[in-house]
Each structure stands twice: as structure tokens, then as C-alpha cells.
XYZ file of N, CA and C in Angstrom:
351
model
N 57.272 13.174 -59.612
C 57.139 13.926 -58.390
C 56.903 15.398 -58.698
N 57.549 15.907 -59.727
C 57.374 17.306 -60.099
C 55.915 17.614 -60.431
N 55.217 16.660 -61.042
C 53.824 16.899 -61.414
C 52.956 17.121 -60.184
N 53.075 16.263 -59.161
C 52.274 16.452 -57.954
C 52.672 17.743 -57.276
N 53.965 18.045 -57.306
C 54.480 19.224 -56.623
C 53.798 20.482 -57.145
N 53.571 20.526 -58.429
C 52.950 21.708 -59.021
C 51.449 21.769 -58.790
N 50.815 20.676 -58.466
C 49.366 20.700 -58.283
C 48.954 20.708 -56.820
N 49.791 20.212 -55.939
C 49.420 20.110 -54.529
C 49.797 21.374 -53.758
N 50.844 22.048 -54.173
C 51.350 23.201 -53.439
C 51.263 24.473 -54.283
N 51.078 25.601 -53.605
C 51.063 26.898 -54.286
C 52.482 27.261 -54.713
N 52.598 28.301 -55.500
C 53.907 28.767 -55.950
C 54.794 29.131 -54.764
N 54.262 29.836 -53.788
C 55.030 30.224 -52.596
C 55.456 28.990 -51.810
N 54.556 28.050 -51.635
C 54.886 26.820 -50.911
C 55.981 26.033 -51.630
N 55.892 25.961 -52.956
C 56.925 25.265 -53.730
C 58.285 25.919 -53.525
N 58.307 27.248 -53.494
C 59.573 27.955 -53.307
C 60.145 27.679 -51.919
N 59.312 27.694 -50.899
C 59.770 27.400 -49.537
C 60.330 25.984 -49.470
N 59.590 25.026 -49.982
C 60.027 23.629 -49.932
C 61.293 23.397 -50.763
N 61.410 24.069 -51.883
C 62.610 23.956 -52.710
C 63.819 24.528 -51.978
N 63.649 25.673 -51.325
C 64.741 26.261 -50.544
C 65.171 25.321 -49.416
N 64.209 24.752 -48.716
C 64.526 23.816 -47.643
C 65.287 22.612 -48.194
N 64.857 22.113 -49.320
C 65.536 20.979 -49.947
C 67.007 21.308 -50.202
N 67.261 22.467 -50.788
C 68.644 22.847 -51.106
C 69.496 22.986 -49.845
N 68.926 23.528 -48.783
C 69.657 23.594 -47.512
C 70.007 22.195 -47.019
N 69.064 21.283 -47.106
C 69.300 19.919 -46.612
C 70.382 19.215 -47.431
N 70.428 19.465 -48.729
C 71.478 18.886 -49.562
C 72.846 19.408 -49.112
N 72.930 20.693 -48.819
C 74.185 21.273 -48.331
C 74.587 20.617 -47.015
N 73.629 20.459 -46.100
C 73.924 19.812 -44.812
C 74.407 18.382 -45.019
N 73.725 17.651 -45.871
C 74.105 16.262 -46.150
C 75.528 16.186 -46.689
N 75.822 17.022 -47.657
C 77.153 16.999 -48.264
C 78.234 17.403 -47.264
N 77.925 18.374 -46.424
C 78.878 18.802 -45.392
C 79.184 17.638 -44.450
N 78.144 16.979 -43.955
C 78.367 15.890 -43.006
C 79.047 14.693 -43.655
N 78.722 14.427 -44.901
C 79.392 13.323 -45.590
C 80.885 13.611 -45.686
N 81.233 14.837 -46.055
C 82.652 15.207 -46.159
C 83.319 15.174 -44.785
N 82.641 15.690 -43.768
C 83.223 15.716 -42.420
C 83.428 14.306 -41.883
N 82.444 13.458 -42.065
C 82.564 12.088 -41.560
C 83.607 11.298 -42.342
N 83.638 11.484 -43.644
C 84.636 10.794 -44.452
C 86.038 11.258 -44.054
N 86.196 12.552 -43.847
C 87.485 13.094 -43.453
C 87.952 12.612 -42.092
N 87.011 12.222 -41.246
C 87.359 11.758 -39.902
C 87.753 10.282 -39.874
N 87.551 9.586 -40.990
C 87.925 8.175 -41.037
C 89.446 8.038 -41.004
N 89.951 6.963 -40.408
C 91.405 6.770 -40.344
C 92.072 6.737 -41.714
N 91.392 6.168 -42.706
C 91.952 6.084 -44.047
C 90.824 6.388 -45.041
N 90.475 7.686 -45.192
C 89.302 8.056 -45.989
C 89.309 7.544 -47.424
N 90.480 7.414 -48.033
C 90.512 7.005 -49.434
C 90.137 5.535 -49.630
N 90.276 4.725 -48.573
C 89.948 3.303 -48.724
C 88.627 2.939 -48.049
N 88.029 3.869 -47.342
C 86.770 3.587 -46.654
C 85.696 4.514 -47.221
N 84.588 3.950 -47.584
C 83.486 4.736 -48.099
C 82.297 4.631 -47.153
N 81.630 5.753 -46.970
C 80.402 5.720 -46.188
C 79.308 5.079 -47.034
N 78.434 4.320 -46.407
C 77.349 3.717 -47.192
C 76.367 4.792 -47.665
N 75.753 4.544 -48.788
C 74.706 5.440 -49.265
C 73.436 5.131 -48.489
N 72.769 6.168 -48.083
C 71.526 5.997 -47.339
C 70.383 6.600 -48.130
N 69.222 6.010 -48.010
C 68.022 6.529 -48.661
C 66.891 6.513 -47.650
N 66.133 7.597 -47.611
C 65.017 7.687 -46.692
C 63.869 6.829 -47.203
N 63.267 6.059 -46.314
C 62.119 5.232 -46.658
C 60.857 6.007 -46.279
N 60.131 6.462 -47.262
C 58.935 7.258 -47.028
C 57.730 6.415 -46.647
N 57.889 5.103 -46.668
C 56.790 4.229 -46.274
C 55.561 4.478 -47.116
N 54.450 4.701 -46.448
C 53.176 4.874 -47.148
C 52.795 6.344 -47.316
N 53.772 7.242 -47.224
C 53.484 8.666 -47.379
C 52.792 8.929 -48.714
N 51.669 9.605 -48.660
C 50.910 9.956 -49.856
C 51.391 11.323 -50.341
N 52.213 11.332 -51.389
C 52.753 12.585 -51.903
C 51.687 13.450 -52.571
N 50.515 12.917 -52.760
C 49.413 13.714 -53.294
C 48.619 14.390 -52.187
N 49.046 14.225 -50.966
C 48.373 14.842 -49.819
C 49.264 15.934 -49.226
N 48.850 17.165 -49.413
C 49.584 18.298 -48.841
C 49.744 18.124 -47.341
N 48.676 17.703 -46.673
C 48.692 17.525 -45.226
C 49.733 16.494 -44.799
N 49.787 15.361 -45.479
C 50.753 14.317 -45.120
C 52.191 14.755 -45.396
N 52.404 15.406 -46.527
C 53.754 15.848 -46.873
C 54.248 16.863 -45.847
N 53.412 17.839 -45.495
C 53.832 18.851 -44.522
C 53.992 18.265 -43.123
N 53.150 17.315 -42.750
C 53.296 16.666 -41.437
C 54.611 15.890 -41.367
N 54.972 15.230 -42.455
C 56.243 14.498 -42.496
C 57.415 15.470 -42.446
N 57.331 16.554 -43.198
C 58.396 17.563 -43.184
C 58.554 18.149 -41.782
N 57.448 18.415 -41.113
C 57.485 18.950 -39.741
C 58.170 17.967 -38.804
N 57.803 16.711 -38.898
C 58.407 15.690 -38.032
C 59.909 15.574 -38.289
N 60.314 15.611 -39.545
C 61.735 15.487 -39.875
C 62.525 16.707 -39.406
N 61.992 17.902 -39.605
C 62.692 19.106 -39.146
C 62.779 19.130 -37.624
N 61.703 18.773 -36.947
C 61.720 18.734 -35.480
C 62.734 17.713 -34.967
N 62.829 16.588 -35.664
C 63.805 15.559 -35.281
C 65.226 16.090 -35.453
N 65.462 16.807 -36.540
C 66.777 17.395 -36.771
C 67.158 18.385 -35.682
N 66.238 19.251 -35.318
C 66.510 20.233 -34.255
C 66.807 19.510 -32.945
N 66.004 18.526 -32.612
C 66.213 17.778 -31.360
C 67.553 17.046 -31.373
N 67.924 16.484 -32.507
C 69.192 15.758 -32.607
C 70.380 16.690 -32.394
N 70.369 17.840 -33.048
C 71.467 18.798 -32.861
C 71.512 19.292 -31.423
N 70.356 19.628 -30.866
C 70.338 20.107 -29.492
C 70.839 19.040 -28.525
N 70.470 17.798 -28.757
C 70.918 16.716 -27.888
C 72.393 16.401 -28.042
N 72.902 16.547 -29.261
C 74.308 16.219 -29.513
C 75.256 17.340 -29.119
N 74.740 18.536 -28.971
C 75.597 19.673 -28.670
C 76.509 19.458 -27.484
N 75.989 18.857 -26.443
C 76.803 18.641 -25.239
C 77.911 17.605 -25.455
N 77.816 16.840 -26.528
C 78.819 15.813 -26.816
C 79.933 16.309 -27.733
N 79.739 17.458 -28.336
C 80.733 17.990 -29.266
C 81.814 18.710 -28.468
N 83.035 18.259 -28.613
C 84.156 18.770 -27.817
C 84.953 19.864 -28.526
N 84.901 19.907 -29.840
C 85.680 20.879 -30.593
C 84.850 22.143 -30.807
N 85.427 23.283 -30.437
C 84.699 24.550 -30.538
C 84.262 24.850 -31.969
N 85.120 24.557 -32.943
C 84.766 24.816 -34.343
C 83.566 23.971 -34.780
N 83.557 22.711 -34.378
C 82.434 21.838 -34.725
C 81.156 22.275 -34.010
N 81.290 22.705 -32.768
C 80.129 23.175 -32.014
C 79.541 24.420 -32.680
N 80.410 25.307 -33.141
C 79.946 26.498 -33.849
C 79.190 26.114 -35.118
N 79.744 25.186 -35.899
C 79.071 24.738 -37.124
C 77.734 24.073 -36.818
N 77.719 23.235 -35.804
C 76.463 22.571 -35.424
C 75.431 23.604 -34.988
N 75.879 24.635 -34.271
C 74.963 25.703 -33.855
C 74.386 26.452 -35.035
N 75.196 26.668 -36.050
C 74.694 27.339 -37.249
C 73.677 26.461 -37.971
N 73.988 25.183 -38.067
C 73.072 24.285 -38.774
C 71.764 24.131 -38.000
N 71.827 23.998 -36.672
C 70.583 23.836 -35.909
C 69.715 25.087 -36.013
N 70.336 26.248 -36.143
C 69.519 27.452 -36.296
C 68.782 27.440 -37.636
N 69.433 26.900 -38.662
C 68.773 26.756 -39.964
C 67.638 25.735 -39.862
N 67.908 24.618 -39.180
C 66.873 23.590 -39.009
C 65.661 24.149 -38.249
N 65.919 24.979 -37.253
C 64.813 25.583 -36.498
C 63.995 26.517 -37.390
N 64.674 27.242 -38.267
C 63.941 28.092 -39.213
C 63.144 27.238 -40.197
N 63.700 26.106 -40.598
C 62.939 25.184 -41.451
C 61.664 24.744 -40.737
N 61.810 24.341 -39.473
C 60.645 23.884 -38.702
C 59.594 24.989 -38.617
N 60.058 26.216 -38.422
C 59.140 27.351 -38.362
C 58.459 27.579 -39.709
N 59.211 27.477 -40.787
C 58.641 27.666 -42.133
C 57.571 26.623 -42.420
N 57.832 25.381 -42.055
C 56.841 24.312 -42.264
C 55.582 24.606 -41.459
N 55.751 25.040 -40.212
C 54.596 25.389 -39.387
C 53.789 26.540 -40.002
N 54.501 27.477 -40.616
C 53.803 28.588 -41.282
C 53.014 28.106 -42.490
N 53.506 27.091 -43.176
C 52.741 26.531 -44.296
C 51.526 25.764 -43.790
N 51.696 25.081 -42.668
C 50.581 24.311 -42.097
C 49.514 25.231 -41.549
N 49.934 26.291 -40.858
C 49.003 27.230 -40.211
C 49.459 28.645 -40.545
N 49.064 29.180 -41.715
C 49.579 30.459 -42.192
C 49.340 31.648 -41.251
N 48.396 31.576 -40.374
C 48.114 32.742 -39.525
C 48.686 32.570 -38.141
């Protein structure tokens, strides 16, 4: 994957996508810890491992990769916005608000890569 990454995207694009990746890892780890902690007996219950199915995504196509990234970021923003009204704890609502603002910036960054002007 690293080989295509260096040939399909510019240095600036690689840096943007790498930064977005690291943010998403932080979000994933945060939610895994939060959900595990909310289980009645966290030490005996494990969350299943999930893996994204990229289907027929052509990683050698800049257009396809960015379109998929745009769709995923937009889905994340919509999910947080939709779930906000269901969050009852002020601390959790604050955290969700912070994360959705990051997701919205991700969506904007992807759009800037798709249409730089």
C-alpha cells in the first residue's frame, strides 16, 4: 500500500491523508475504550474486532480513494450529528462535539484535495 501511496498522491496529499489516518486511530481507540468501559463486566467481555471491507476500491485511483474518503468522512459527520440528540451525559456530548468538529475538518480537507480551488 505504501508504494501506491507514494505514486498516486503528492507529498502534501500524503501528509493530509496521514494526519487524517492518525486522527481516526485516536477516535477508534477512544470509542473502543469507552464502549468497553460501559460493559457490565469489561474484563470478561470483549468487543469484536471489526475490519472495513473496501470492496472493489481501486487503491491505484486517486479519484476513487478520495471519493471513498469523502463518503466516509461525510458519514461520520452525519452519524455524530444524528446521535447528538441521543447523548444524555454532558461530558459525552462535549466529547462527541469535539470529535464531530474534527470529522467536519476532515471532510473539508478531503474536498480541498478533490477540488483545490
